[in-house]
Coordinates of C-alpha atoms and ligand atoms in Angstrom, one line a residue:
X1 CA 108.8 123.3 78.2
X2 CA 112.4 122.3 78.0
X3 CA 113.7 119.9 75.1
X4 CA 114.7 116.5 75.9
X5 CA 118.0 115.7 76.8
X6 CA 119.4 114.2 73.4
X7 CA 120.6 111.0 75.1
X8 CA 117.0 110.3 75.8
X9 CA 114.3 108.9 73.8
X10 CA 111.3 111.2 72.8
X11 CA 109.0 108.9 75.1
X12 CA 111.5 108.8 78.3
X13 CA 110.7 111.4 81.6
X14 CA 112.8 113.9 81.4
X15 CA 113.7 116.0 84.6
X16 CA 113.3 119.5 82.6
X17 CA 109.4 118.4 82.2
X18 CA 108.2 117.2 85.1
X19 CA 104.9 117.8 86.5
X20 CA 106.9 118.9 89.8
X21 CA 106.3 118.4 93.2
X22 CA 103.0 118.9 95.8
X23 CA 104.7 122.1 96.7
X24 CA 106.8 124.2 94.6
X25 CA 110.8 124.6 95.2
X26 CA 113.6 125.9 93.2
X27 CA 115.6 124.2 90.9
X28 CA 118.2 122.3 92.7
X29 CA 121.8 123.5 91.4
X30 CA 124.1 120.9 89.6
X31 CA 121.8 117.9 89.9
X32 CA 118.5 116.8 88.3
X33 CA 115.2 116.9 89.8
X34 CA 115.1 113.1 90.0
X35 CA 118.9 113.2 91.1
X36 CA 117.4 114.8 94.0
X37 CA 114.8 112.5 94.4
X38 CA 117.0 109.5 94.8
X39 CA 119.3 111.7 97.2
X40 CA 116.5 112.4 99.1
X41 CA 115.4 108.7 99.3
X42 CA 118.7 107.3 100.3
X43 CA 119.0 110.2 103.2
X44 CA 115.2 109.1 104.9
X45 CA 115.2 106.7 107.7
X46 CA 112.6 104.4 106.2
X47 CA 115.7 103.9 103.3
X48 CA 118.0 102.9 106.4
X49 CA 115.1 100.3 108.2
X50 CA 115.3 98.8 104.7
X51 CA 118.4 97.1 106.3
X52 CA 116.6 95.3 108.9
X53 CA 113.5 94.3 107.2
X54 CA 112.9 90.9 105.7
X55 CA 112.9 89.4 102.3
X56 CA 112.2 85.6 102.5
X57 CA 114.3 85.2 105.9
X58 CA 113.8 86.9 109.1
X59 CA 117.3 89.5 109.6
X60 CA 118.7 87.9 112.3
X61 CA 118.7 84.0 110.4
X62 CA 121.6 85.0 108.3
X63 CA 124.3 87.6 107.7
X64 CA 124.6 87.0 104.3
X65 CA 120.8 86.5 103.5
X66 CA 119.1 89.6 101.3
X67 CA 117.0 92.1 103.1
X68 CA 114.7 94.9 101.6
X69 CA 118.3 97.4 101.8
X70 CA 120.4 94.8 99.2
X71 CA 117.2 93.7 97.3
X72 CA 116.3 97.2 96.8
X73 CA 120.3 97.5 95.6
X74 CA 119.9 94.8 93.2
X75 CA 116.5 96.1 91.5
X76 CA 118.2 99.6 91.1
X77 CA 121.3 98.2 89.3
X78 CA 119.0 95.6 86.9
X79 CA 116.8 98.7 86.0
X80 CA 119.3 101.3 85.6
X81 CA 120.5 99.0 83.2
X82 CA 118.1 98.4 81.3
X83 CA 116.6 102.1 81.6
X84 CA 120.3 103.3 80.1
X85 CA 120.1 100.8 77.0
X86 CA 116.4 101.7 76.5
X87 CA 117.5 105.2 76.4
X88 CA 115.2 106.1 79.6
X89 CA 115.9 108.5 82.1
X90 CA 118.4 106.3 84.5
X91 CA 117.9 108.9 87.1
X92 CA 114.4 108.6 87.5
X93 CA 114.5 104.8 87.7
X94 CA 116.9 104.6 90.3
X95 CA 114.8 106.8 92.5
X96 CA 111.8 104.6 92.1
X97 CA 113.7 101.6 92.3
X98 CA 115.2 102.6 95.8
X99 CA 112.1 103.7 97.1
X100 CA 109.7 100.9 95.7
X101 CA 110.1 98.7 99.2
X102 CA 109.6 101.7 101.6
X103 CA 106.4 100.6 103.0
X104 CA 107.4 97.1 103.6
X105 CA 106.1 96.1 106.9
X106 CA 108.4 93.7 109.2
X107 CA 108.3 89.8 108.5
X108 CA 107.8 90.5 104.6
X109 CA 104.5 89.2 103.3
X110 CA 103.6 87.4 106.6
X111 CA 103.7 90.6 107.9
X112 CA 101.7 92.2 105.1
X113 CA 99.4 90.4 105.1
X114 CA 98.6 90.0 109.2
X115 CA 98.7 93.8 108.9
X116 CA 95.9 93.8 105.6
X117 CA 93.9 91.6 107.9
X118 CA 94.1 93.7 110.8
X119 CA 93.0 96.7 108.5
X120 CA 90.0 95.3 107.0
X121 CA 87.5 97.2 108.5
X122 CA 89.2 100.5 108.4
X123 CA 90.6 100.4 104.5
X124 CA 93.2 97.8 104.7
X125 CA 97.0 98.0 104.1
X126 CA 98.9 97.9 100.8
X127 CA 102.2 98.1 101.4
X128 CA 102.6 99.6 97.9
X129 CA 100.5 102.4 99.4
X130 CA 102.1 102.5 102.0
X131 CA 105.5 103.5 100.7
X132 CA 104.0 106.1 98.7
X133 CA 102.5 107.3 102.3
X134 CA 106.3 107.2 103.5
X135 CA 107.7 109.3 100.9
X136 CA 104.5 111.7 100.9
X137 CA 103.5 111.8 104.4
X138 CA 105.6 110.0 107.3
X139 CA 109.2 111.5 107.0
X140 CA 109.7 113.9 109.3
X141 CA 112.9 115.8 107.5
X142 CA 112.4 119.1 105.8
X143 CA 111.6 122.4 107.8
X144 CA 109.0 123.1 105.0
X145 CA 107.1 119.6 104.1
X146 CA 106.3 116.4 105.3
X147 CA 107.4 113.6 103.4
X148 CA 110.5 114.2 100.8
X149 CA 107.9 116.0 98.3
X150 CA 109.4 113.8 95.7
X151 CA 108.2 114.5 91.7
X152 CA 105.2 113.1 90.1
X153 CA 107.2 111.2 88.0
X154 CA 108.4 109.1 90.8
X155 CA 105.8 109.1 93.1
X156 CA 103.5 107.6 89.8
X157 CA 106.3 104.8 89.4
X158 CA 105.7 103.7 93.4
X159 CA 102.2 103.0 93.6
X160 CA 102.9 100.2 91.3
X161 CA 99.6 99.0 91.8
X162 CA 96.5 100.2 94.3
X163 CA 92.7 99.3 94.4
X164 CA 90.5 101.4 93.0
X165 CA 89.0 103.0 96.3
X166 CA 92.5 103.8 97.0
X167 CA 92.6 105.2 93.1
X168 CA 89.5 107.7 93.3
X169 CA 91.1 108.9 97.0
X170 CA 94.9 110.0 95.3
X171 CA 93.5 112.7 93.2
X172 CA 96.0 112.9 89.9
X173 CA 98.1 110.0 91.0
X174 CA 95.3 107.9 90.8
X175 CA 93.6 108.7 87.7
X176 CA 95.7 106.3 85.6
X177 CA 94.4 103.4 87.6
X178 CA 90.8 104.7 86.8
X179 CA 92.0 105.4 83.0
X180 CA 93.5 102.5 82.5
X181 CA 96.6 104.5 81.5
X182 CA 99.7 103.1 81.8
X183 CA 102.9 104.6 83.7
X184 CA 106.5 105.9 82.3
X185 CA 107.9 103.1 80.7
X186 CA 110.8 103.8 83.7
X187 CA 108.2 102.8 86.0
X188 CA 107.4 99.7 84.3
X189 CA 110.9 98.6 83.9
X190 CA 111.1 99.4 87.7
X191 CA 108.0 97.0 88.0
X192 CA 109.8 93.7 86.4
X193 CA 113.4 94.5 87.7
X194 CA 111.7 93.9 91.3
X195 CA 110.5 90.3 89.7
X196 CA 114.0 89.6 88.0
X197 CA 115.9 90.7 91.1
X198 CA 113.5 88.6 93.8
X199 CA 113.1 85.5 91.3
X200 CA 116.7 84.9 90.8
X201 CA 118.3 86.4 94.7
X202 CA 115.2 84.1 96.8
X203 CA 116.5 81.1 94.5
X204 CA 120.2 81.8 95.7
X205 CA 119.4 82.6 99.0
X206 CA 117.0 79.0 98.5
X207 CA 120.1 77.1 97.9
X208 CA 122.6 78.8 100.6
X209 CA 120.0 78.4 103.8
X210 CA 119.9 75.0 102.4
X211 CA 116.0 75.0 102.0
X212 CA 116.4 74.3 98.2
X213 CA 118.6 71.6 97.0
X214 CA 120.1 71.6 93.6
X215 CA 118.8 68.5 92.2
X216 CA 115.3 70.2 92.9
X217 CA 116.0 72.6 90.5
X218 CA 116.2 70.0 87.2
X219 CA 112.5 70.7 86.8
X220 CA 113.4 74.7 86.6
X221 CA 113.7 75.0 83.1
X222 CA 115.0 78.8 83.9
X223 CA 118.0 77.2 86.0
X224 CA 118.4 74.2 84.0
X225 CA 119.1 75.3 81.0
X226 CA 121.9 77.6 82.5
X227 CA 124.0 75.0 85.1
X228 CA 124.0 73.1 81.9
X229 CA 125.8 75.0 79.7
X230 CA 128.1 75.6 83.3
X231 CA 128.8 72.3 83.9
X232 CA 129.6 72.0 80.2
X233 CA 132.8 74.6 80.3
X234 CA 133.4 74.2 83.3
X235 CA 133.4 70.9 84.2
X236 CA 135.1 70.5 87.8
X237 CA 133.1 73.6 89.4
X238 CA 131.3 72.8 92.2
X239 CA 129.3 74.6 95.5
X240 CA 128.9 78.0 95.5
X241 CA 130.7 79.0 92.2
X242 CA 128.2 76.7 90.6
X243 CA 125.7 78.2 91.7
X244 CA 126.8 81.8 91.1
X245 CA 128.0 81.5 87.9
X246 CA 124.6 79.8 86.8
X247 CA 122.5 82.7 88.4
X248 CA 124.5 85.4 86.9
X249 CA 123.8 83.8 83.6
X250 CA 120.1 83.6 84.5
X251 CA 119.6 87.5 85.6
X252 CA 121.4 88.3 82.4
X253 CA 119.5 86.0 80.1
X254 CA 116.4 87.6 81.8
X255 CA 117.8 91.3 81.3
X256 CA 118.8 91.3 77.6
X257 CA 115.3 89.3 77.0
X258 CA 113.9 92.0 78.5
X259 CA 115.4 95.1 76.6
X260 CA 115.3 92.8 73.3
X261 CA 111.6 92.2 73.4
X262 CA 110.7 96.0 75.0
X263 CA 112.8 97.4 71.9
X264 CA 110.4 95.2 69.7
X265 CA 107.1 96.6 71.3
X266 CA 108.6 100.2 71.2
X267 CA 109.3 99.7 67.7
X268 CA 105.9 98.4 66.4
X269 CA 103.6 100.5 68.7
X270 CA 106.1 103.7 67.2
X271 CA 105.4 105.9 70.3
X272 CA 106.5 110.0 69.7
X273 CA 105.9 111.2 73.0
X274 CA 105.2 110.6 76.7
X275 CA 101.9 110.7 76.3
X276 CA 101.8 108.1 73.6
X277 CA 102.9 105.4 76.3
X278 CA 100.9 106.3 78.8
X279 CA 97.9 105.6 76.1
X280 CA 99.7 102.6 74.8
X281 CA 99.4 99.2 76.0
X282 CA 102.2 98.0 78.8
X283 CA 105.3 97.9 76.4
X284 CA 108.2 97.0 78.4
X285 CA 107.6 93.3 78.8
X286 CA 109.3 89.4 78.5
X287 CA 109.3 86.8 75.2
X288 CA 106.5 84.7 75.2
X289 CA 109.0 81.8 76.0
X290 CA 110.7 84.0 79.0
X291 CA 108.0 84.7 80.2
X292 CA 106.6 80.9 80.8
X293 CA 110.5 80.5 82.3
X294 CA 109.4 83.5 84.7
X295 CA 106.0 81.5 85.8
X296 CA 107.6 78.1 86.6
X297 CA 110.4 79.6 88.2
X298 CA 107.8 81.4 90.4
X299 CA 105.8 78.9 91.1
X300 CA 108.7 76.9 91.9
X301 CA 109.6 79.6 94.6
X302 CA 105.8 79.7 96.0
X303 CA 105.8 75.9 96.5
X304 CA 109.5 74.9 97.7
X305 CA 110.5 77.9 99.1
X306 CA 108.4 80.3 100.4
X307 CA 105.4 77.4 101.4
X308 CA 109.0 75.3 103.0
X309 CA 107.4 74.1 106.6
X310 CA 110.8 75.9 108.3
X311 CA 109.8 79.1 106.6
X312 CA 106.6 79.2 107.3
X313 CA 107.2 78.3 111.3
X314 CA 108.3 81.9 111.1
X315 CA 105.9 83.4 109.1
X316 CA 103.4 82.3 111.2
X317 CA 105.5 83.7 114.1
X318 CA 105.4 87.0 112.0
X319 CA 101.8 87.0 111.9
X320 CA 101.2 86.6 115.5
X321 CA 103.7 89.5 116.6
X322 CA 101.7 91.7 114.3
X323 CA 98.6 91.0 115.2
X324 CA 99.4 91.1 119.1
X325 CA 100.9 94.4 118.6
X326 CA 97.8 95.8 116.3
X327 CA 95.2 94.5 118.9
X328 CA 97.0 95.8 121.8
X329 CA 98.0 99.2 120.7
X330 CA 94.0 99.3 119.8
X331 CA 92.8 98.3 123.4
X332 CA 94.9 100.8 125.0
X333 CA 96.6 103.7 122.9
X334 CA 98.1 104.9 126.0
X335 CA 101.0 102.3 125.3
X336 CA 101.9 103.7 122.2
X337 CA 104.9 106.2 122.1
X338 CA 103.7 109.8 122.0
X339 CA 104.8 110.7 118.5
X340 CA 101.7 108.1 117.5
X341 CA 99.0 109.1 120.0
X342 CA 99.4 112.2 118.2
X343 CA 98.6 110.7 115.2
X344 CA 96.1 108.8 116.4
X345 CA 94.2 112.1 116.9
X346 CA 93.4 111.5 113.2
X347 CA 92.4 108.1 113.8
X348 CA 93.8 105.7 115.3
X349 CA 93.8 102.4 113.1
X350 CA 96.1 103.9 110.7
X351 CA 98.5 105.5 113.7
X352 CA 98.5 101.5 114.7
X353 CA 99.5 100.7 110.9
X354 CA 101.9 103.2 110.4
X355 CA 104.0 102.8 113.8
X356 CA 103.7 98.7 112.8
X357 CA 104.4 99.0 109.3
X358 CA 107.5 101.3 110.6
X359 CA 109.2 98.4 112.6
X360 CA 112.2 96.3 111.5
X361 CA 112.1 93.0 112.2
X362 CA 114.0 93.1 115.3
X363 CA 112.1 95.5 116.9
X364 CA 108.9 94.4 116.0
X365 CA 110.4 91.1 118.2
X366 CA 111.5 93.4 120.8
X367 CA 108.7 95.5 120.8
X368 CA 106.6 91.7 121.1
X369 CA 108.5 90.7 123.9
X370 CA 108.5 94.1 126.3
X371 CA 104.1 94.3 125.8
X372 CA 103.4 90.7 126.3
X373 CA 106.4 88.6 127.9
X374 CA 106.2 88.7 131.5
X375 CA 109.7 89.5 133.9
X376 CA 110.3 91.7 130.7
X377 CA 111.2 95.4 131.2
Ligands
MG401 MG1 110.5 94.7 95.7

């Protein structure tokens, strides 16, 4: 066992003691193990479909709209933060963080959850599962492996959550869902940098599609409270600089609440190793009070935003295209493309999945309109 970096806590994952990867490689020269890991991450092809995958809007709606590729951005910067003035190993959180979105179908949730419903009777689809399945199984890169064979350490902080059928089937990985053990404390700030980023980046991209309107946002105490103070120094600021300068404040707000309140939990629950916090309760966490802000705010999202009649037009498109492309690849696997048939030799339900969950949103369209529109080619 190798001593801990000095810049890191006792409690933080450090690269010279991981519990290393499905199959054994050597050391890689002049970077970390977890270095690698995010290297790896950034180099697979799911990392680049990122791009064309939806957050709230569909790719094409917008140019300056987020998709998986930025949000995942966004949540790496908030938790590398964080992890740095937690003295955590920023490494390790910037892997998960990059790679937490992998298995994000097309179409976002809508697309999700048409794909869930399509699994049901063949052990349904997380999509947190399913980017652990990316990075373990479905990258075809390395002469030697499938997958990136990425750490434990990282492939723990992924499956953020999982059921427990899906818990007993994982083997080690698992366990802690069965235990009730909790993961790194990077993982966990990985967990609620995804909820900072995607609370305050839907809200902006809310107000520039023009789906949200400012005045809705007086109820928001998490918004309120911060174009206050704005409007207060800066009286003549208006539009977009308004609204950027407010949610910059907010993600800030959020992040220092965040490291104040984790530093408080570290500090009372005393922990001396790693071990202590996977034994301890969930320490990286909000205020009380920050933590009501957080609920409204999403709540707010749910019923104004992501419930808005024009966005749900095209998640119910979204679910459609799915399901038309799961029942029809089912019917007739023929009509898949031979890199899946093969799979399919190991069932076919989850070849259907995978090749789905694969698609960008613009191919998932285009892939729509070649099976079922006719005078297509
Ligand atoms: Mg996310």
């Amino acid at each position: 066992m190798s001593e801990t970096p000095s810049h890191l806590a006792a409690y933080a994952v450090s690269a010279a003691n991981t519990r290393g990867r499905a199959i054994a490689e050597p050391m890689p020269a002049e970077r970390s193990e977890f270095q690698r890991d995010r290297d790896r991450i950034v180099h697979s092809t799911a990392f680049r479909r990122l791009e064309y995958k939806t957050q709230v809007f569909v790719n094409h709606e917008g140019d300056l709209f987020r998709t998986r590729l930025t949000h995942s951005i966004e949540v790496a910067q908030i938790a590398r933060g964080i992890a740095r003035a937690l003295r955590l190993n920023e490494d390790l959180v910037e892997a998960i963080a990059l790679a937490h979105d992998l298995g994000h179908t097309p179409f976002g949730h809508a697309g999700q959850d048409a794909l869930n419903a399509c699994m049901q009777d063949h052990g349904g689809f997380e999509h947190n599962l399913q980017s652990l399945r990316t990075v373990d199984l479905l990258e075809e890169r390395y002469a030697a492996f499938d997958g990136l064979n990425l750490c434990f350490e990282t492939r723990e902080g992924i499956l953020k959550h999982c059921s427990l059928v899906n818990a007993r089937a994982l083997g080690e990985l698992g366990r802690r869902f069965l235990d009730d053990r909790q993961p790194s404390l990077e993982a966990q700030i990985c967990n609620l940098a995804d909820s900072i980023a995607y609370n305050n980046h839907d809200l902006d991209d809310g107000l520039r599609s023009g789906l949200l309107a400012l005045e809705q946002l007086d109820e928001v105490d998490a918004f309120s409270s911060h174009i206050k103070d704005v409007r207060g120094e800066y009286p003549d600021l208006a539009g977009r600089r308004l609204i950027h300068e407010t949610i910059r404040r907010m993600i800030n707000a959020h992040v220092l609440d965040l490291i104040t309140e984790t530093r408080r939990n570290i500090a009372s629950a005393a922990p001396r190793s790693l071990d202590d916090i996977h034994a301890a309760p969930s320490l990286v966490a909000f205020s009380a009070g920050m933590h009501v802000q957080q609920r409204s705010l999403k709540i707010f999202l749910r019923d104004k935003l992501y419930r808005h009649y024009q966005v749900l037009r095209m998640t119910n498109k979204a679910r459609r295209i799915v399901g038309d492309l799961f029942g029809a690849f089912m019917d007739d696997p023929s009509l898949l493309p031979p890199q899946y048939q093969q799979m399919a030799t190991a069932g076919l339900p989850r070849a259907v999945a995978d090749y789905i969950a694969g698609m960008t949103d613009r191919y998932a369209i285009r892939e729509h309109r070649r099976m079922f529109a006719v005078g297509e080619i």
